Amino acid sequence: MKNDEIMLLCLKEAQKAYKKNEVPIGAVIVRKGKVIAKAYNNRQGKHLIIGHAEIQAILKASRKLRRWNLVDCELFVTLRPCKMCESVINQSRIKKVYYLLDKLDFKKDYDKTVFEKVENSKNEQTYSSLLSLFFSTKR
């Protein structure tokens, strides 16, 4: 399939989202030239924080391939992915992302959450040992 044909599928997915009063974003995952997953935003209707088209397509592709590692896949999406989706895309090892439009100027990422490390916790060493043990047995 050509990129324009795949992007047309993305647009069709975005139209589905629009009809459901969702932000109109569509995503398609391709592996070896074949579409393996399609999705659109369903955050409002499904009450899902992770209801972004990209993440939903990744979940579908992972179920289909029965693995989380999508290193041999490419993602096509109508709008440049947000930070959350970029992180999930990176974690899934997708090798390339194609998109139609950059993020809209008026759309801002929420960045008011405060992250704070718990200092001097009695549990820090226990957890550190558990994590080290896990990874030492996997490598």
JSON list of C-alpha atoms in Angstrom, two decimals:
[
{"chain": "A", "resi": 1, "resn": "MET", "atom": "CA", "xyz": [0.00, 0.00, 0.00]},
{"chain": "A", "resi": 2, "resn": "LYS", "atom": "CA", "xyz": [1.12, 3.53, -0.70]},
{"chain": "A", "resi": 3, "resn": "ASN", "atom": "CA", "xyz": [1.35, 6.15, 2.03]},
{"chain": "A", "resi": 4, "resn": "ASP", "atom": "CA", "xyz": [-1.56, 8.16, 0.57]},
{"chain": "A", "resi": 5, "resn": "GLU", "atom": "CA", "xyz": [-3.78, 5.07, 0.61]},
{"chain": "A", "resi": 6, "resn": "ILE", "atom": "CA", "xyz": [-2.91, 4.41, 4.23]},
{"chain": "A", "resi": 7, "resn": "MET", "atom": "CA", "xyz": [-3.50, 8.05, 5.15]},
{"chain": "A", "resi": 8, "resn": "LEU", "atom": "CA", "xyz": [-6.93, 7.80, 3.51]},
{"chain": "A", "resi": 9, "resn": "LEU", "atom": "CA", "xyz": [-7.68, 4.96, 5.96]},
{"chain": "A", "resi": 10, "resn": "CYS", "atom": "CA", "xyz": [-6.51, 7.24, 8.79]},
{"chain": "A", "resi": 11, "resn": "LEU", "atom": "CA", "xyz": [-8.88, 9.94, 7.58]},
{"chain": "A", "resi": 12, "resn": "LYS", "atom": "CA", "xyz": [-11.77, 7.46, 7.54]},
{"chain": "A", "resi": 13, "resn": "GLU", "atom": "CA", "xyz": [-10.98, 6.56, 11.13]},
{"chain": "A", "resi": 14, "resn": "ALA", "atom": "CA", "xyz": [-10.82, 10.27, 12.05]},
{"chain": "A", "resi": 15, "resn": "GLN", "atom": "CA", "xyz": [-14.26, 10.74, 10.46]},
{"chain": "A", "resi": 16, "resn": "LYS", "atom": "CA", "xyz": [-15.63, 7.95, 12.68]},
{"chain": "A", "resi": 17, "resn": "ALA", "atom": "CA", "xyz": [-14.31, 9.83, 15.72]},
{"chain": "A", "resi": 18, "resn": "TYR", "atom": "CA", "xyz": [-15.83, 13.09, 14.48]},
{"chain": "A", "resi": 19, "resn": "LYS", "atom": "CA", "xyz": [-19.26, 11.45, 14.10]},
{"chain": "A", "resi": 20, "resn": "LYS", "atom": "CA", "xyz": [-19.02, 10.34, 17.74]},
{"chain": "A", "resi": 21, "resn": "ASN", "atom": "CA", "xyz": [-18.09, 13.85, 18.91]},
{"chain": "A", "resi": 22, "resn": "GLU", "atom": "CA", "xyz": [-14.50, 12.80, 19.60]},
{"chain": "A", "resi": 23, "resn": "VAL", "atom": "CA", "xyz": [-11.38, 14.70, 18.54]},
{"chain": "A", "resi": 24, "resn": "PRO", "atom": "CA", "xyz": [-11.07, 13.52, 14.92]},
{"chain": "A", "resi": 25, "resn": "ILE", "atom": "CA", "xyz": [-7.83, 11.58, 14.93]},
{"chain": "A", "resi": 26, "resn": "GLY", "atom": "CA", "xyz": [-7.31, 8.29, 13.13]},
{"chain": "A", "resi": 27, "resn": "ALA", "atom": "CA", "xyz": [-4.40, 5.85, 13.25]},
{"chain": "A", "resi": 28, "resn": "VAL", "atom": "CA", "xyz": [-3.33, 2.82, 11.24]},
{"chain": "A", "resi": 29, "resn": "ILE", "atom": "CA", "xyz": [-0.53, 0.33, 11.92]},
{"chain": "A", "resi": 30, "resn": "VAL", "atom": "CA", "xyz": [1.17, -1.39, 8.99]},
{"chain": "A", "resi": 31, "resn": "ARG", "atom": "CA", "xyz": [3.43, -4.44, 9.06]},
{"chain": "A", "resi": 32, "resn": "LYS", "atom": "CA", "xyz": [5.19, -5.69, 5.94]},
{"chain": "A", "resi": 33, "resn": "GLY", "atom": "CA", "xyz": [2.98, -3.53, 3.76]},
{"chain": "A", "resi": 34, "resn": "LYS", "atom": "CA", "xyz": [-0.30, -4.80, 5.27]},
{"chain": "A", "resi": 35, "resn": "VAL", "atom": "CA", "xyz": [-2.70, -3.01, 7.59]},
{"chain": "A", "resi": 36, "resn": "ILE", "atom": "CA", "xyz": [-2.90, -4.88, 10.88]},
{"chain": "A", "resi": 37, "resn": "ALA", "atom": "CA", "xyz": [-4.76, -2.35, 13.04]},
{"chain": "A", "resi": 38, "resn": "LYS", "atom": "CA", "xyz": [-6.96, 0.74, 12.69]},
{"chain": "A", "resi": 39, "resn": "ALA", "atom": "CA", "xyz": [-8.38, 2.97, 15.41]},
{"chain": "A", "resi": 40, "resn": "TYR", "atom": "CA", "xyz": [-9.81, 6.38, 16.20]},
{"chain": "A", "resi": 41, "resn": "ASN", "atom": "CA", "xyz": [-10.08, 8.51, 19.31]},
{"chain": "A", "resi": 42, "resn": "ASN", "atom": "CA", "xyz": [-12.65, 7.15, 21.76]},
{"chain": "A", "resi": 43, "resn": "ARG", "atom": "CA", "xyz": [-11.60, 8.91, 24.94]},
{"chain": "A", "resi": 44, "resn": "GLN", "atom": "CA", "xyz": [-14.94, 10.59, 25.69]},
{"chain": "A", "resi": 45, "resn": "GLY", "atom": "CA", "xyz": [-17.29, 7.79, 24.69]},
{"chain": "A", "resi": 46, "resn": "LYS", "atom": "CA", "xyz": [-15.36, 5.02, 26.47]},
{"chain": "A", "resi": 47, "resn": "HIS", "atom": "CA", "xyz": [-14.21, 7.24, 29.37]},
{"chain": "A", "resi": 48, "resn": "LEU", "atom": "CA", "xyz": [-10.63, 6.17, 28.68]},
{"chain": "A", "resi": 49, "resn": "ILE", "atom": "CA", "xyz": [-7.65, 8.35, 29.42]},
{"chain": "A", "resi": 50, "resn": "ILE", "atom": "CA", "xyz": [-5.73, 6.18, 26.96]},
{"chain": "A", "resi": 51, "resn": "GLY", "atom": "CA", "xyz": [-8.48, 6.42, 24.34]},
{"chain": "A", "resi": 52, "resn": "HIS", "atom": "CA", "xyz": [-6.16, 8.10, 21.84]},
{"chain": "A", "resi": 53, "resn": "ALA", "atom": "CA", "xyz": [-6.20, 6.64, 18.33]},
{"chain": "A", "resi": 54, "resn": "GLU", "atom": "CA", "xyz": [-2.50, 5.80, 18.39]},
{"chain": "A", "resi": 55, "resn": "ILE", "atom": "CA", "xyz": [-2.70, 3.87, 21.66]},
{"chain": "A", "resi": 56, "resn": "GLN", "atom": "CA", "xyz": [-5.86, 2.04, 20.62]},
{"chain": "A", "resi": 57, "resn": "ALA", "atom": "CA", "xyz": [-4.20, 1.00, 17.33]},
{"chain": "A", "resi": 58, "resn": "ILE", "atom": "CA", "xyz": [-1.10, -0.19, 19.24]},
{"chain": "A", "resi": 59, "resn": "LEU", "atom": "CA", "xyz": [-3.27, -2.26, 21.59]},
{"chain": "A", "resi": 60, "resn": "LYS", "atom": "CA", "xyz": [-5.08, -3.85, 18.64]},
{"chain": "A", "resi": 61, "resn": "ALA", "atom": "CA", "xyz": [-1.82, -4.60, 16.81]},
{"chain": "A", "resi": 62, "resn": "SER", "atom": "CA", "xyz": [-0.30, -6.10, 19.96]},
{"chain": "A", "resi": 63, "resn": "ARG", "atom": "CA", "xyz": [-3.32, -8.37, 20.46]},
{"chain": "A", "resi": 64, "resn": "LYS", "atom": "CA", "xyz": [-3.23, -9.43, 16.82]},
{"chain": "A", "resi": 65, "resn": "LEU", "atom": "CA", "xyz": [0.51, -10.20, 16.85]},
{"chain": "A", "resi": 66, "resn": "ARG", "atom": "CA", "xyz": [0.35, -11.54, 20.42]},
{"chain": "A", "resi": 67, "resn": "ARG", "atom": "CA", "xyz": [3.33, -9.44, 21.47]},
{"chain": "A", "resi": 68, "resn": "TRP", "atom": "CA", "xyz": [3.98, -5.92, 22.75]},
{"chain": "A", "resi": 69, "resn": "ASN", "atom": "CA", "xyz": [7.09, -5.36, 20.64]},
{"chain": "A", "resi": 70, "resn": "LEU", "atom": "CA", "xyz": [6.05, -3.81, 17.31]},
{"chain": "A", "resi": 71, "resn": "VAL", "atom": "CA", "xyz": [9.58, -3.20, 16.01]},
{"chain": "A", "resi": 72, "resn": "ASP", "atom": "CA", "xyz": [8.63, -4.35, 12.50]},
{"chain": "A", "resi": 73, "resn": "CYS", "atom": "CA", "xyz": [5.63, -2.01, 12.27]},
{"chain": "A", "resi": 74, "resn": "GLU", "atom": "CA", "xyz": [4.96, 1.55, 11.16]},
{"chain": "A", "resi": 75, "resn": "LEU", "atom": "CA", "xyz": [2.31, 3.90, 12.50]},
{"chain": "A", "resi": 76, "resn": "PHE", "atom": "CA", "xyz": [0.31, 6.32, 10.37]},
{"chain": "A", "resi": 77, "resn": "VAL", "atom": "CA", "xyz": [-1.72, 8.99, 12.16]},
{"chain": "A", "resi": 78, "resn": "THR", "atom": "CA", "xyz": [-3.58, 12.13, 11.15]},
{"chain": "A", "resi": 79, "resn": "LEU", "atom": "CA", "xyz": [-2.10, 14.44, 13.82]},
{"chain": "A", "resi": 80, "resn": "ARG", "atom": "CA", "xyz": [1.37, 14.43, 15.36]},
{"chain": "A", "resi": 81, "resn": "PRO", "atom": "CA", "xyz": [1.16, 12.32, 18.54]},
{"chain": "A", "resi": 82, "resn": "CYS", "atom": "CA", "xyz": [1.03, 13.94, 21.97]},
{"chain": "A", "resi": 83, "resn": "LYS", "atom": "CA", "xyz": [3.67, 13.26, 24.62]},
{"chain": "A", "resi": 84, "resn": "MET", "atom": "CA", "xyz": [1.71, 10.36, 26.11]},
{"chain": "A", "resi": 85, "resn": "CYS", "atom": "CA", "xyz": [1.32, 8.69, 22.73]},
{"chain": "A", "resi": 86, "resn": "GLU", "atom": "CA", "xyz": [4.96, 9.34, 21.81]},
{"chain": "A", "resi": 87, "resn": "SER", "atom": "CA", "xyz": [5.99, 7.53, 24.96]},
{"chain": "A", "resi": 88, "resn": "VAL", "atom": "CA", "xyz": [3.75, 4.54, 24.22]},
{"chain": "A", "resi": 89, "resn": "ILE", "atom": "CA", "xyz": [4.99, 4.47, 20.61]},
{"chain": "A", "resi": 90, "resn": "ASN", "atom": "CA", "xyz": [8.59, 4.41, 21.84]},
{"chain": "A", "resi": 91, "resn": "GLN", "atom": "CA", "xyz": [7.81, 1.70, 24.37]},
{"chain": "A", "resi": 92, "resn": "SER", "atom": "CA", "xyz": [6.19, -0.44, 21.67]},
{"chain": "A", "resi": 93, "resn": "ARG", "atom": "CA", "xyz": [9.35, -0.08, 19.55]},
{"chain": "A", "resi": 94, "resn": "ILE", "atom": "CA", "xyz": [7.51, 1.08, 16.43]},
{"chain": "A", "resi": 95, "resn": "LYS", "atom": "CA", "xyz": [10.24, 2.00, 13.94]},
{"chain": "A", "resi": 96, "resn": "LYS", "atom": "CA", "xyz": [8.59, 4.91, 12.11]},
{"chain": "A", "resi": 97, "resn": "VAL", "atom": "CA", "xyz": [5.63, 7.26, 12.47]},
{"chain": "A", "resi": 98, "resn": "TYR", "atom": "CA", "xyz": [4.04, 9.16, 9.61]},
{"chain": "A", "resi": 99, "resn": "TYR", "atom": "CA", "xyz": [1.60, 12.00, 10.30]},
{"chain": "A", "resi": 100, "resn": "LEU", "atom": "CA", "xyz": [-0.33, 14.62, 8.30]},
{"chain": "A", "resi": 101, "resn": "LEU", "atom": "CA", "xyz": [-0.41, 17.67, 10.56]},
{"chain": "A", "resi": 102, "resn": "ASP", "atom": "CA", "xyz": [1.66, 19.09, 13.38]},
{"chain": "A", "resi": 103, "resn": "LYS", "atom": "CA", "xyz": [0.00, 19.71, 16.73]},
{"chain": "A", "resi": 104, "resn": "LEU", "atom": "CA", "xyz": [-2.45, 22.57, 16.65]},
{"chain": "A", "resi": 105, "resn": "ASP", "atom": "CA", "xyz": [-1.15, 25.84, 18.11]},
{"chain": "A", "resi": 106, "resn": "PHE", "atom": "CA", "xyz": [-4.08, 26.25, 20.50]},
{"chain": "A", "resi": 107, "resn": "LYS", "atom": "CA", "xyz": [-3.79, 22.69, 21.85]},
{"chain": "A", "resi": 108, "resn": "LYS", "atom": "CA", "xyz": [-1.54, 22.64, 24.91]},
{"chain": "A", "resi": 109, "resn": "ASP", "atom": "CA", "xyz": [-0.29, 19.62, 26.84]},
{"chain": "A", "resi": 110, "resn": "TYR", "atom": "CA", "xyz": [-1.36, 19.41, 30.47]},
{"chain": "A", "resi": 111, "resn": "ASP", "atom": "CA", "xyz": [1.80, 19.90, 32.50]},
{"chain": "A", "resi": 112, "resn": "LYS", "atom": "CA", "xyz": [0.70, 20.78, 36.00]},
{"chain": "A", "resi": 113, "resn": "THR", "atom": "CA", "xyz": [1.17, 17.37, 37.64]},
{"chain": "A", "resi": 114, "resn": "VAL", "atom": "CA", "xyz": [3.96, 17.40, 40.21]},
{"chain": "A", "resi": 115, "resn": "PHE", "atom": "CA", "xyz": [6.30, 14.39, 40.44]},
{"chain": "A", "resi": 116, "resn": "GLU", "atom": "CA", "xyz": [8.19, 14.02, 43.69]},
{"chain": "A", "resi": 117, "resn": "LYS", "atom": "CA", "xyz": [10.53, 11.27, 44.86]},
{"chain": "A", "resi": 118, "resn": "VAL", "atom": "CA", "xyz": [9.84, 10.00, 48.36]},
{"chain": "A", "resi": 119, "resn": "GLU", "atom": "CA", "xyz": [13.06, 10.71, 50.25]},
{"chain": "A", "resi": 120, "resn": "ASN", "atom": "CA", "xyz": [14.51, 8.56, 53.02]},
{"chain": "A", "resi": 121, "resn": "SER", "atom": "CA", "xyz": [11.97, 5.78, 52.62]},
{"chain": "A", "resi": 122, "resn": "LYS", "atom": "CA", "xyz": [12.65, 2.52, 54.45]},
{"chain": "A", "resi": 123, "resn": "ASN", "atom": "CA", "xyz": [11.27, 0.71, 51.40]},
{"chain": "A", "resi": 124, "resn": "GLU", "atom": "CA", "xyz": [13.70, 2.15, 48.85]},
{"chain": "A", "resi": 125, "resn": "GLN", "atom": "CA", "xyz": [16.43, -0.47, 49.36]},
{"chain": "A", "resi": 126, "resn": "THR", "atom": "CA", "xyz": [13.94, -3.35, 49.34]},
{"chain": "A", "resi": 127, "resn": "TYR", "atom": "CA", "xyz": [12.48, -2.22, 46.06]},
{"chain": "A", "resi": 128, "resn": "SER", "atom": "CA", "xyz": [15.88, -1.51, 44.54]},
{"chain": "A", "resi": 129, "resn": "SER", "atom": "CA", "xyz": [16.96, -5.07, 45.38]},
{"chain": "A", "resi": 130, "resn": "LEU", "atom": "CA", "xyz": [13.78, -6.53, 43.88]},
{"chain": "A", "resi": 131, "resn": "LEU", "atom": "CA", "xyz": [14.26, -4.56, 40.66]},
{"chain": "A", "resi": 132, "resn": "SER", "atom": "CA", "xyz": [17.93, -5.56, 40.41]},
{"chain": "A", "resi": 133, "resn": "LEU", "atom": "CA", "xyz": [17.10, -9.21, 41.00]},
{"chain": "A", "resi": 134, "resn": "PHE", "atom": "CA", "xyz": [14.43, -9.17, 38.31]},
{"chain": "A", "resi": 135, "resn": "PHE", "atom": "CA", "xyz": [16.65, -7.66, 35.64]},
{"chain": "A", "resi": 136, "resn": "SER", "atom": "CA", "xyz": [19.70, -9.77, 36.57]},
{"chain": "A", "resi": 137, "resn": "THR", "atom": "CA", "xyz": [17.68, -12.93, 35.86]},
{"chain": "A", "resi": 138, "resn": "LYS", "atom": "CA", "xyz": [16.41, -11.58, 32.51]},
{"chain": "A", "resi": 139, "resn": "ARG", "atom": "CA", "xyz": [19.71, -10.62, 30.93]}
]
